[in-house]
PDB file of C-alpha atoms in Angstrom:
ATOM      1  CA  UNK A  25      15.679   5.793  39.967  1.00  0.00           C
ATOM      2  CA  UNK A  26      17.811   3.057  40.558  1.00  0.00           C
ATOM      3  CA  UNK A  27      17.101   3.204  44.647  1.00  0.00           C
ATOM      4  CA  UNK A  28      13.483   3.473  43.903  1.00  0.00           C
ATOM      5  CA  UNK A  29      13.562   0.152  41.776  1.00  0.00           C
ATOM      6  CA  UNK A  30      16.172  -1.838  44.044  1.00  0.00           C
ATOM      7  CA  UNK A  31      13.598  -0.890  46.852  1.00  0.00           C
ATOM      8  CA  UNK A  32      10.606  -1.489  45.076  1.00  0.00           C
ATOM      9  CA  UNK A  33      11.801  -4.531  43.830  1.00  0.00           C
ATOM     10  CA  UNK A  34      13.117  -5.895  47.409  1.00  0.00           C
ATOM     11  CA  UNK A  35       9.654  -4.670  48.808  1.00  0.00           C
ATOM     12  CA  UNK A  36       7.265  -7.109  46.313  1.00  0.00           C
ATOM     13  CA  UNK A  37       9.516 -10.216  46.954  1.00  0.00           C
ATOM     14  CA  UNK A  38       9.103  -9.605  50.667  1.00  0.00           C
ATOM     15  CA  UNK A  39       5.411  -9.418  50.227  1.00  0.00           C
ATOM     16  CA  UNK A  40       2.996 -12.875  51.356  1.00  0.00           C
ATOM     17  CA  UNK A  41       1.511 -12.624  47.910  1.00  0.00           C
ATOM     18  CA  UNK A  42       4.912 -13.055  46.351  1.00  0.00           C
ATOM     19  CA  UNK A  43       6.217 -15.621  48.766  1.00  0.00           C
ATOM     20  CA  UNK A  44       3.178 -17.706  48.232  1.00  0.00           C
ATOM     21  CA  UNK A  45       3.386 -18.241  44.333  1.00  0.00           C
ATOM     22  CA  UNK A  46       7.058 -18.693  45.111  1.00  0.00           C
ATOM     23  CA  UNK A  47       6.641 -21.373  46.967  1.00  0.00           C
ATOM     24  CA  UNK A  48       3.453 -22.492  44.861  1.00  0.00           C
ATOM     25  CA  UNK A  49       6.047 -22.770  41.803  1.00  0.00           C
ATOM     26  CA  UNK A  50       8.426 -24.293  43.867  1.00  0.00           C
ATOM     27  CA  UNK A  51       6.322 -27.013  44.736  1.00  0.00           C
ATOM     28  CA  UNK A  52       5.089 -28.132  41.248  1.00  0.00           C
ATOM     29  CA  UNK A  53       9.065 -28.142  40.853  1.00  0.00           C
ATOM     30  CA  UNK A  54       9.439 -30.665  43.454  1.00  0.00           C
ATOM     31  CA  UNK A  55       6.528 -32.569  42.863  1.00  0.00           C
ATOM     32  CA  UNK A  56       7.635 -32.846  39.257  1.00  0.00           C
ATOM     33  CA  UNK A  57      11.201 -33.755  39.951  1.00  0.00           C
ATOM     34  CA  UNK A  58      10.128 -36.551  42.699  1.00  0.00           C
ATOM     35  CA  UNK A  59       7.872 -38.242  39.711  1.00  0.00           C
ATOM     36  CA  UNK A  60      10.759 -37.867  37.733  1.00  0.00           C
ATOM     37  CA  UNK A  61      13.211 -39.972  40.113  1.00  0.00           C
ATOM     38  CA  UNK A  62      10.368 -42.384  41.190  1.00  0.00           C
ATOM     39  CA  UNK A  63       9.640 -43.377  37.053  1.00  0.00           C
ATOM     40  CA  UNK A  64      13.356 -43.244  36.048  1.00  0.00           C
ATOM     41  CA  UNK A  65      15.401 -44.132  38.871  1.00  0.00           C
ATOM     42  CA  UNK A  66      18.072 -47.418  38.266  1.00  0.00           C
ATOM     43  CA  UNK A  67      17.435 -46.692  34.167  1.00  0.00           C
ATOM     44  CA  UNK A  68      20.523 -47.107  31.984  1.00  0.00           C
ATOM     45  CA  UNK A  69      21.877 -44.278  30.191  1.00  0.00           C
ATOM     46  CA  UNK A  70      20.990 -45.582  27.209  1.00  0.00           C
ATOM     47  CA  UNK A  71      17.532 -45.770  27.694  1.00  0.00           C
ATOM     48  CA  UNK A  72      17.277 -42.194  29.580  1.00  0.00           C
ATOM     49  CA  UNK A  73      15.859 -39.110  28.802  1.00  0.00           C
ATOM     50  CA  UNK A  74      17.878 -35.431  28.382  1.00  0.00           C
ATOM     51  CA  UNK A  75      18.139 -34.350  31.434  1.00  0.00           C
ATOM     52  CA  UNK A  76      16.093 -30.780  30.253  1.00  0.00           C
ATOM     53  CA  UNK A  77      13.628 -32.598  29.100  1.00  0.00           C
ATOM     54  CA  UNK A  78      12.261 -34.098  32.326  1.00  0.00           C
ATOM     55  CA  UNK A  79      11.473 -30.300  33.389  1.00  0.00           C
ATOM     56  CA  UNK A  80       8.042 -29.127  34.578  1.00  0.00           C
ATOM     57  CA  UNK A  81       8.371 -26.448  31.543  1.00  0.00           C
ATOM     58  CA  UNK A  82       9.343 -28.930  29.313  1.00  0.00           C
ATOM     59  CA  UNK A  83       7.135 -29.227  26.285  1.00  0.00           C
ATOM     60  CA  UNK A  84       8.021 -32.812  25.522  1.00  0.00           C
ATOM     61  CA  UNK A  85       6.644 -33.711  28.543  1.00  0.00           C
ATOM     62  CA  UNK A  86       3.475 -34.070  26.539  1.00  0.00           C
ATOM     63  CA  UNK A  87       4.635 -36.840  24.820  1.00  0.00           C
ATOM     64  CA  UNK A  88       5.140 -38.622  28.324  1.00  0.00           C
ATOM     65  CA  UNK A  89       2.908 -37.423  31.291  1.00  0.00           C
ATOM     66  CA  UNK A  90       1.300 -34.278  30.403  1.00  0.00           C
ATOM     67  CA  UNK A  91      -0.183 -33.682  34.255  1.00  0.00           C
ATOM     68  CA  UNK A  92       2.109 -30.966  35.546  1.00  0.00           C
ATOM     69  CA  UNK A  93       2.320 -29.191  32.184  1.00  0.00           C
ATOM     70  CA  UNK A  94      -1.396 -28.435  31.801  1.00  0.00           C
ATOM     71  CA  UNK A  95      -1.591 -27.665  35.812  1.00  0.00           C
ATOM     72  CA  UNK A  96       0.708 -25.096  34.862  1.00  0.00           C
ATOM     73  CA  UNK A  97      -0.901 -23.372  31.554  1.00  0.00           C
ATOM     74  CA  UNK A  98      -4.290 -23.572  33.808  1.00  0.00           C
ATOM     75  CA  UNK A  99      -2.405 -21.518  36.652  1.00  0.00           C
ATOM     76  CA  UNK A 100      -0.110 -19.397  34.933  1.00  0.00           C
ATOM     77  CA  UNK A 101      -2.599 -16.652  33.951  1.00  0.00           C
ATOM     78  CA  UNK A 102      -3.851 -16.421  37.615  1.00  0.00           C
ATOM     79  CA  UNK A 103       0.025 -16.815  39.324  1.00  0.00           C
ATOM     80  CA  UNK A 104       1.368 -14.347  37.088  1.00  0.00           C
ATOM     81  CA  UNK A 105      -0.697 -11.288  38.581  1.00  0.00           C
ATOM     82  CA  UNK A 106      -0.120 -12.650  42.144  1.00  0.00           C
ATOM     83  CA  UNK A 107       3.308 -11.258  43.133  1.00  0.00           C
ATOM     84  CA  UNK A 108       3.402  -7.580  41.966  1.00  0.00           C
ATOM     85  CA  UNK A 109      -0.586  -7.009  40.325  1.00  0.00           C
ATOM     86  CA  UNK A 110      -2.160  -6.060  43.773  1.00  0.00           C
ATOM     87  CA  UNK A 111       1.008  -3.592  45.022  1.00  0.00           C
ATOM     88  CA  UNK A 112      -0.284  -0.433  43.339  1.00  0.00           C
ATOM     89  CA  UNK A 113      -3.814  -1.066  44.502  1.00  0.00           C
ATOM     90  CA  UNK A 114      -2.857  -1.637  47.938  1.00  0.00           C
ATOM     91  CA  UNK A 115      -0.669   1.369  48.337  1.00  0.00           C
ATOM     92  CA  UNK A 116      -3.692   3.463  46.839  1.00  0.00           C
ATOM     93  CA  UNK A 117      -5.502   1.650  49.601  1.00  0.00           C
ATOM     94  CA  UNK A 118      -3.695   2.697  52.172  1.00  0.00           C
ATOM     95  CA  UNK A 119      -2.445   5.884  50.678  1.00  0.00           C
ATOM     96  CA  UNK A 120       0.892   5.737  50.903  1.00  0.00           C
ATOM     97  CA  UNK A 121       1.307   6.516  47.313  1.00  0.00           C
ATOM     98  CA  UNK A 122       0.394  10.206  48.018  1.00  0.00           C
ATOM     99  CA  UNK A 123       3.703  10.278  50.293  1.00  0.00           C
ATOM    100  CA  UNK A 124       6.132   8.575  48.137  1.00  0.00           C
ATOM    101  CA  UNK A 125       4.709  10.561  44.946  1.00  0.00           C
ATOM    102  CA  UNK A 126       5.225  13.992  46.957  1.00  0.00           C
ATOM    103  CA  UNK A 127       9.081  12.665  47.748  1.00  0.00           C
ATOM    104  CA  UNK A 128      10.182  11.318  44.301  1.00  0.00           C
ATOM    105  CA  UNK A 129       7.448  13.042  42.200  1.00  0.00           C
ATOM    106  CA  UNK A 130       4.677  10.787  40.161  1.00  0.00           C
ATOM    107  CA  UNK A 131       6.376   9.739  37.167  1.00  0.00           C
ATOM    108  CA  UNK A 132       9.435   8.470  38.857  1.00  0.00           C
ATOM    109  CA  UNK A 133       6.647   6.458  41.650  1.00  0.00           C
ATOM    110  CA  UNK A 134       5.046   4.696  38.702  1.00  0.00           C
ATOM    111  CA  UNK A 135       7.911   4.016  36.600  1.00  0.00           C
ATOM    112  CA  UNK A 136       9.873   2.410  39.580  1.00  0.00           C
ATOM    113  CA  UNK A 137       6.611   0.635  40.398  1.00  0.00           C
ATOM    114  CA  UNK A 138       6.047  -1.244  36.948  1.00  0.00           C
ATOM    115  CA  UNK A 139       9.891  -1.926  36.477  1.00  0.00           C
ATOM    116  CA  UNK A 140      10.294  -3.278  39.967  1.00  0.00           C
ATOM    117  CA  UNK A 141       7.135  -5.596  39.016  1.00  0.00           C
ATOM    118  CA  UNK A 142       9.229  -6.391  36.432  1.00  0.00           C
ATOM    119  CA  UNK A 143      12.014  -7.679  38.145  1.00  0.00           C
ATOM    120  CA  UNK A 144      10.201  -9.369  40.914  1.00  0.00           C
ATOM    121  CA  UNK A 145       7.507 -11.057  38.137  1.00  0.00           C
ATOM    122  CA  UNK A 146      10.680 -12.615  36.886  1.00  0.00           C
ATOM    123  CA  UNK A 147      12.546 -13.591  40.188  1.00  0.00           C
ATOM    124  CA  UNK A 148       9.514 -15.598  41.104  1.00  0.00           C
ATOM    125  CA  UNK A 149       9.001 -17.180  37.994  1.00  0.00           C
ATOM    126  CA  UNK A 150      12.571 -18.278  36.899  1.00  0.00           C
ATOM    127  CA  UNK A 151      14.318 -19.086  40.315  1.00  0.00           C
ATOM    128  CA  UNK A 152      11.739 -22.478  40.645  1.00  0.00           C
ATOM    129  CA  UNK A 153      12.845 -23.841  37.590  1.00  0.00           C
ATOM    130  CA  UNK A 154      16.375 -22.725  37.251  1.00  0.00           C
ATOM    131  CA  UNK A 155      16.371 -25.131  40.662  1.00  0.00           C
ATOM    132  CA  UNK A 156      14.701 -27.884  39.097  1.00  0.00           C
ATOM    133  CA  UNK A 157      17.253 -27.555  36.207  1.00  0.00           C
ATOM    134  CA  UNK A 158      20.227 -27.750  38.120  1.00  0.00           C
ATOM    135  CA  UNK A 159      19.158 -30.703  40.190  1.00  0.00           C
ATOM    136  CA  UNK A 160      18.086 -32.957  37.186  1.00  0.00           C
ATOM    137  CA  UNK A 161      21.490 -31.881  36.107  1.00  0.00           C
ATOM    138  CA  UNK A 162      23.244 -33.487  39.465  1.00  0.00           C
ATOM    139  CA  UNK A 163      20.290 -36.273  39.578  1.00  0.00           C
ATOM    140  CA  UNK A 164      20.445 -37.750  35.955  1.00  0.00           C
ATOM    141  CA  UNK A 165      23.451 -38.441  33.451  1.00  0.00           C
ATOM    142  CA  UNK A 166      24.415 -35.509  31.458  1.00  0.00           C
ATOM    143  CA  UNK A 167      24.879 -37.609  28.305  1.00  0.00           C
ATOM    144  CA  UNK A 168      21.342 -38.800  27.997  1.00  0.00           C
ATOM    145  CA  UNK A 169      19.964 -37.625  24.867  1.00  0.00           C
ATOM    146  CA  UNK A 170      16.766 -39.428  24.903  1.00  0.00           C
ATOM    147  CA  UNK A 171      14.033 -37.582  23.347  1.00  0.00           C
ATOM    148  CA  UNK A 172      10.367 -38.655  24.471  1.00  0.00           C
ATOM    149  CA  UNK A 173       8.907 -38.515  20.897  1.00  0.00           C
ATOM    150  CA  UNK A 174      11.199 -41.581  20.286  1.00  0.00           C
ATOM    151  CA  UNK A 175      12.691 -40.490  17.369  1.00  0.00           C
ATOM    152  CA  UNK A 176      16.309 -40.548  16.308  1.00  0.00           C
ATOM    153  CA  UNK A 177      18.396 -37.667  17.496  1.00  0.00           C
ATOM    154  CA  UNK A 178      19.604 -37.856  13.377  1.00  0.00           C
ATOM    155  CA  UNK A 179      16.890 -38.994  11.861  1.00  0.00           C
ATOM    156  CA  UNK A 180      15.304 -35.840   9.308  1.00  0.00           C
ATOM    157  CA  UNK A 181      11.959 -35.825  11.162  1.00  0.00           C
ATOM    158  CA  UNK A 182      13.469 -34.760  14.618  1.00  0.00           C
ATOM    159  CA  UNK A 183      15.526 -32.320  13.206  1.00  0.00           C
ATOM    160  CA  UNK A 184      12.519 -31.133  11.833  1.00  0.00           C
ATOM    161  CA  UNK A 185      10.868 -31.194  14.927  1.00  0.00           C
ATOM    162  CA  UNK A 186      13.687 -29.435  16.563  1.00  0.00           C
ATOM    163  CA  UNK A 187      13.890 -26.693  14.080  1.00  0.00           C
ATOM    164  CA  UNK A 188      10.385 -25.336  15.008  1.00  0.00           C
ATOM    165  CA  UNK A 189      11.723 -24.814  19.052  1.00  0.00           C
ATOM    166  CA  UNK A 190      11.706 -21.030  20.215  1.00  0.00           C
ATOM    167  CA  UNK A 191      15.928 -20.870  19.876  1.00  0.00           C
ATOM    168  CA  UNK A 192      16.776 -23.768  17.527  1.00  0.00           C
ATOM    169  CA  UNK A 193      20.244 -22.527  16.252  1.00  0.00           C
ATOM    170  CA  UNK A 194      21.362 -21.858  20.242  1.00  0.00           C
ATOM    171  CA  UNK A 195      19.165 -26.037  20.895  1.00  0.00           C
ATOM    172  CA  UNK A 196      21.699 -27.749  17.968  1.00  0.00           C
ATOM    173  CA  UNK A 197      24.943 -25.982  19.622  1.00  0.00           C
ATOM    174  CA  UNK A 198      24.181 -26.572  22.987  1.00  0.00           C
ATOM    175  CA  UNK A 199      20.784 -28.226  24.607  1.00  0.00           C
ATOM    176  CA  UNK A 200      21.944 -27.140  28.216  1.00  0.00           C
ATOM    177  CA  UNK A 201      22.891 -23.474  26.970  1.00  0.00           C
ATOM    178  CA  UNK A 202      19.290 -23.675  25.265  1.00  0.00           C
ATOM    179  CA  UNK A 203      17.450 -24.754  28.379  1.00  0.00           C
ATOM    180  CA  UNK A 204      18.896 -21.814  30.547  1.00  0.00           C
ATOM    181  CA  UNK A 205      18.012 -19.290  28.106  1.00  0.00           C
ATOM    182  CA  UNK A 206      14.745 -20.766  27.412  1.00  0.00           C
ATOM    183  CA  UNK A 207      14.174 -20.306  31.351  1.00  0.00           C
ATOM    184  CA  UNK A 208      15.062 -16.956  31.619  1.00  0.00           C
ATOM    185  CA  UNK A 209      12.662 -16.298  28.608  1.00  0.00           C
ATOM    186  CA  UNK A 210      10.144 -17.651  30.468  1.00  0.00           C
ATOM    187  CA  UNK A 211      10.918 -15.172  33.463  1.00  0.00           C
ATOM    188  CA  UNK A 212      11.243 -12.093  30.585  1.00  0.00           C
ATOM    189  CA  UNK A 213       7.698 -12.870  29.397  1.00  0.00           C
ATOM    190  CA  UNK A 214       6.555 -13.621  33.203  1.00  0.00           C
ATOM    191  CA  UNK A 215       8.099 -10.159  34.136  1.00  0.00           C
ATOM    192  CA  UNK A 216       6.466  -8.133  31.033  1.00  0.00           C
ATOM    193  CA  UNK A 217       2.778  -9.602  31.502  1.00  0.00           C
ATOM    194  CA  UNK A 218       3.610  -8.388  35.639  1.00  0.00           C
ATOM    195  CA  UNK A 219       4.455  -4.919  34.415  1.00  0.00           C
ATOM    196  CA  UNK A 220       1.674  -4.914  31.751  1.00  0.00           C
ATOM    197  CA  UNK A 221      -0.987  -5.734  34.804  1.00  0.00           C
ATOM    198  CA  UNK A 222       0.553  -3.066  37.207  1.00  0.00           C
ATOM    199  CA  UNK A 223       0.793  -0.530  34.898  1.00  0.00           C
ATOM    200  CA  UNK A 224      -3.244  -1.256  33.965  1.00  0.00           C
ATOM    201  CA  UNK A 225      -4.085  -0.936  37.653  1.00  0.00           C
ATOM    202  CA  UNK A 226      -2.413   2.420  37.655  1.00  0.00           C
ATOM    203  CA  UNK A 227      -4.362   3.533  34.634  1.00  0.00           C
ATOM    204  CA  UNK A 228      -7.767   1.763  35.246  1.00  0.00           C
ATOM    205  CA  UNK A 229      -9.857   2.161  38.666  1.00  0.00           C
ATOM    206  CA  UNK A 230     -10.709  -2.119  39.718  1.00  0.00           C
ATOM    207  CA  UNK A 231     -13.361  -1.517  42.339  1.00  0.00           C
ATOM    208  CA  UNK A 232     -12.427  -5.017  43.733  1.00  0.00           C
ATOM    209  CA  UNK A 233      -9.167  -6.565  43.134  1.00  0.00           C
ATOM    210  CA  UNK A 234     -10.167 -10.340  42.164  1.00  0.00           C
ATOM    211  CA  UNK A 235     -11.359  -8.231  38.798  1.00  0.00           C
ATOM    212  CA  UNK A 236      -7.377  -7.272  37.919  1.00  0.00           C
ATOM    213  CA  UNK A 237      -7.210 -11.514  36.699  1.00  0.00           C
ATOM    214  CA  UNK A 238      -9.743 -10.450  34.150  1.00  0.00           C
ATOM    215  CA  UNK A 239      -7.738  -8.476  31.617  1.00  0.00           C
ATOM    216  CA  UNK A 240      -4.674 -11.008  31.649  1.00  0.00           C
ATOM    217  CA  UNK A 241      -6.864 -14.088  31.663  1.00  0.00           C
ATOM    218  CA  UNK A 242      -8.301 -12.111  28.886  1.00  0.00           C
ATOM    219  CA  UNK A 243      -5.115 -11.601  27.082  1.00  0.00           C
ATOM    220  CA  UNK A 244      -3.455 -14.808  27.378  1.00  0.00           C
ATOM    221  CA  UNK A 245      -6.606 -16.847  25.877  1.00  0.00           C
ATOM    222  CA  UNK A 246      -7.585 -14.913  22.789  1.00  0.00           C
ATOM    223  CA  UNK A 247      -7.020 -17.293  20.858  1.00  0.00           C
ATOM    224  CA  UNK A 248      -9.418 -19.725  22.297  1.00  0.00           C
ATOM    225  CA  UNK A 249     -11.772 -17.449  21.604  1.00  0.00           C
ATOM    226  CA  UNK A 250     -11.245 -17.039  17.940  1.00  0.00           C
ATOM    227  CA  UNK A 251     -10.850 -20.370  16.578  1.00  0.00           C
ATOM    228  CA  UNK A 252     -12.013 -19.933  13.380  1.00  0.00           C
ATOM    229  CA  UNK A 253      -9.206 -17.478  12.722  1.00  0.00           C
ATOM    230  CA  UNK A 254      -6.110 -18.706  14.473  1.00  0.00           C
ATOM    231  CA  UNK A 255      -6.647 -22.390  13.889  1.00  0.00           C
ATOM    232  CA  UNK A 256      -6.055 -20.960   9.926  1.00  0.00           C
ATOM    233  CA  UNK A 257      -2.801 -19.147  10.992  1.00  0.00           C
ATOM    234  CA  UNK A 258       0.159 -21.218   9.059  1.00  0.00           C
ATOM    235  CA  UNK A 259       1.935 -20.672  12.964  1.00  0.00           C
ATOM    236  CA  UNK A 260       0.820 -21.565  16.824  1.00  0.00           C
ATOM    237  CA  UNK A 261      -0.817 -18.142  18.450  1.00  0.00           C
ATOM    238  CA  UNK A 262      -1.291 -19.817  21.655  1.00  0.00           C
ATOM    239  CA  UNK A 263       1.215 -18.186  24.454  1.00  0.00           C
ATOM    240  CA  UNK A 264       2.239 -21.326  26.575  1.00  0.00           C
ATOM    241  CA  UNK A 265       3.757 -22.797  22.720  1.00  0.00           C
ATOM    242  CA  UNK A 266       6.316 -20.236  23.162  1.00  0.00           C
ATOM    243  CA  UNK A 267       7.850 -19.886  26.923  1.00  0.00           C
ATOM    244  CA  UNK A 268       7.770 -23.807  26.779  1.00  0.00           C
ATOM    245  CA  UNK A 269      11.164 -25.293  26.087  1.00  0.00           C
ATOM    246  CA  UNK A 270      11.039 -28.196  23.715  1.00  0.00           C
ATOM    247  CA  UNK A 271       7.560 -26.701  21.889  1.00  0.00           C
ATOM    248  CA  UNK A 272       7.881 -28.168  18.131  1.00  0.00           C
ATOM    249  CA  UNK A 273       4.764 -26.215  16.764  1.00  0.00           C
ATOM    250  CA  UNK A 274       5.709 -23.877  14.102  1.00  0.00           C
ATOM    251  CA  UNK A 275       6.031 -20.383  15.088  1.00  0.00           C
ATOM    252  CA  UNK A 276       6.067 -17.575  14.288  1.00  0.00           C
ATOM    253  CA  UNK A 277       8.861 -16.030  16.715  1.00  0.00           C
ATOM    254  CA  UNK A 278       8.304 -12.017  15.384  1.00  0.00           C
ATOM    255  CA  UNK A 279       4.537 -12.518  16.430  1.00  0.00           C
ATOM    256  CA  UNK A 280       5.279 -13.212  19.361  1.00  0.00           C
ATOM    257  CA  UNK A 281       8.417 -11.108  20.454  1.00  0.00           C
ATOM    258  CA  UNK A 282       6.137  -8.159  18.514  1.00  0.00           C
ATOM    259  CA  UNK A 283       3.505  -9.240  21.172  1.00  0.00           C
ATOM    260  CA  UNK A 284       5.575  -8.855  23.876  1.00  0.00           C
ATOM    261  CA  UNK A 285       7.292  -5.445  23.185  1.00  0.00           C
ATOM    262  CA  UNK A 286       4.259  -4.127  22.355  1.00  0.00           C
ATOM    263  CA  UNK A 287       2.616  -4.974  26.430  1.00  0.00           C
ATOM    264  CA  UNK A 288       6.129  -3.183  27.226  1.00  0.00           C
ATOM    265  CA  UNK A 289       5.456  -0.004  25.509  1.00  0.00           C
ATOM    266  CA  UNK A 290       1.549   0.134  26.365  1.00  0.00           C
ATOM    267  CA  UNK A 291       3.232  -0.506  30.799  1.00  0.00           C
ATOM    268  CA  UNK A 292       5.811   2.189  30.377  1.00  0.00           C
ATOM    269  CA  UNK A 293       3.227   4.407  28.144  1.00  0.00           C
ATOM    270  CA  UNK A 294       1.016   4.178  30.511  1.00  0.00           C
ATOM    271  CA  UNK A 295       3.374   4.841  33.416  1.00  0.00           C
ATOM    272  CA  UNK A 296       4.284   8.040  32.306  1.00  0.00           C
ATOM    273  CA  UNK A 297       0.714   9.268  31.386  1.00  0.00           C
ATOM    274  CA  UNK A 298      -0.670   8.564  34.458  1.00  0.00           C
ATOM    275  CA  UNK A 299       2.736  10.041  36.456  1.00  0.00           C
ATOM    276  CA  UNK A 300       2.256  13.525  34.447  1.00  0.00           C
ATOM    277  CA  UNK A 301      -1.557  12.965  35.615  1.00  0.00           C
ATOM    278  CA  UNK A 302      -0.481  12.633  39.306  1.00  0.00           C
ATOM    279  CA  UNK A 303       1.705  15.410  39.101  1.00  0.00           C
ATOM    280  CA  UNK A 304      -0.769  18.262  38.249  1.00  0.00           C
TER     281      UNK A 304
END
């Protein structure tokens, strides 16, 4: 199983479709880090920003120039099918499925398949901004602790603010410990929701792939959907408050951690059934 995966996963980062959004990601990265020198550049420390919080997944960004944030909630329900959704149609396409579920057998085929999508989905996604992270790290001074809600690092409303982020105990030991984890979250959730949409394709027959964005578009927006209810929830629903670092809308973090095991279960679920199904 481990072969299968290792393969697998080597085979959907070598894939056009993967490079692309790669190198998509990679350029909202750049783009975001040349604004970043262009505004700040000759600043004096005390008047700079945390280094973190300059990042294109930075929530606090909102306070400041909000441009690159919302071009990525716009495109991150679209990207985030691009490097593994398409693999299982395309092998169905060209029926090479049949051959590699005759060699390893069906279950094994579709389990590698969704936890290779896994792995990929969260290469793509994390690698771009672990980049940008350690070059704002070499680019601007380490102990800037500027904030752009300009409030007081002690003053009782930002630690407020700061209570309501996704990891605030790791945040209030250490903000660059924080921001790595809060990255690789992002690639865990990326990586799930990749799964979730190649284990669907394996379970539901998409006479044209453009309609595989449906379900996760789908998904990811509920909540603009229902206003009436969630804008009553005492906690943010929306998915992009969560996988942002810096996010100070109250959350609810089991929601949301219950949300994502639950897409795990339903990809691996699935998996199996429709291995068994093969199989007969």
């Amino acid at each position: 199983m481990l072969k299968i995966i290792k393969h697998q996963t080597s085979f959907i980062l070598r894939q056009n479709m993967s490079l692309a959004i790669f190198f998509v990601l990679l350029s909202i990265v750049f783009l975001n880090f040349r604004s970043n020198v262009l505004a700040f550049q000759g600043s004096d420390i005390i008047e700079m920003y945390h280094p973190a919080k300059l990042l294109a997944l930075s929530y606090d960004q909102v306070y400041n120039n909000m441009d690159i944030m919302l071009l990525l909630i716009q495109l991150y329900p679209i990207l985030i099918v691009c490097p593994a959704g398409f693999t299982l149609l395309s092998e169905k396409k060209r029926k090479t499925d049949c051959v590699l579920i005759a060699r390893i057998g069906g279950t094994q085929y579709y389990l590698g398949k969704i936890i290779a999508a896994f792995f990929a989905t969260m290469i793509v996604f994390t690698v771009p901004f672990l980049i940008e992270f350690g070059l704002n790290c070499v680019s601007f001074p380490l102990a800037a602790s500027g904030d752009f809600v300009d409030l007081n690092r002690y003053s009782p409303d930002y630690i407020e603010l700061t209570s309501n982020y996704m990891f605030p105990a790791l945040f209030h030991m250490n903000s660059y410990l924080y921001t790595f984890v809060g990255i690789l979250f992002w690639g865990v959730t990326s990586g799930i929701i990749g799964m979730f949409t190649v284990a669907l394709s394996g379970i539901i027959s998409f006479r044209f792939k453009i309609l595989l964005f449906l379900p996760v578009y789908i998904l990811l927006n509920i909540p603009a959907y229902m206003p009436k209810i969630t804008d009553k929830l005492p906690f943010a629903v929306n998915w992009y408050n969560y996988i942002f670092l810096f996010d100070d809308h109250v959350k609810n973090n089991v929601f949301f951690i219950s949300f994502l095991i639950i897409l795990f279960i339903i990809s691996i679920v699935c998996s199996v059934i429709k291995g068994r199904g093969d199989q007969l």
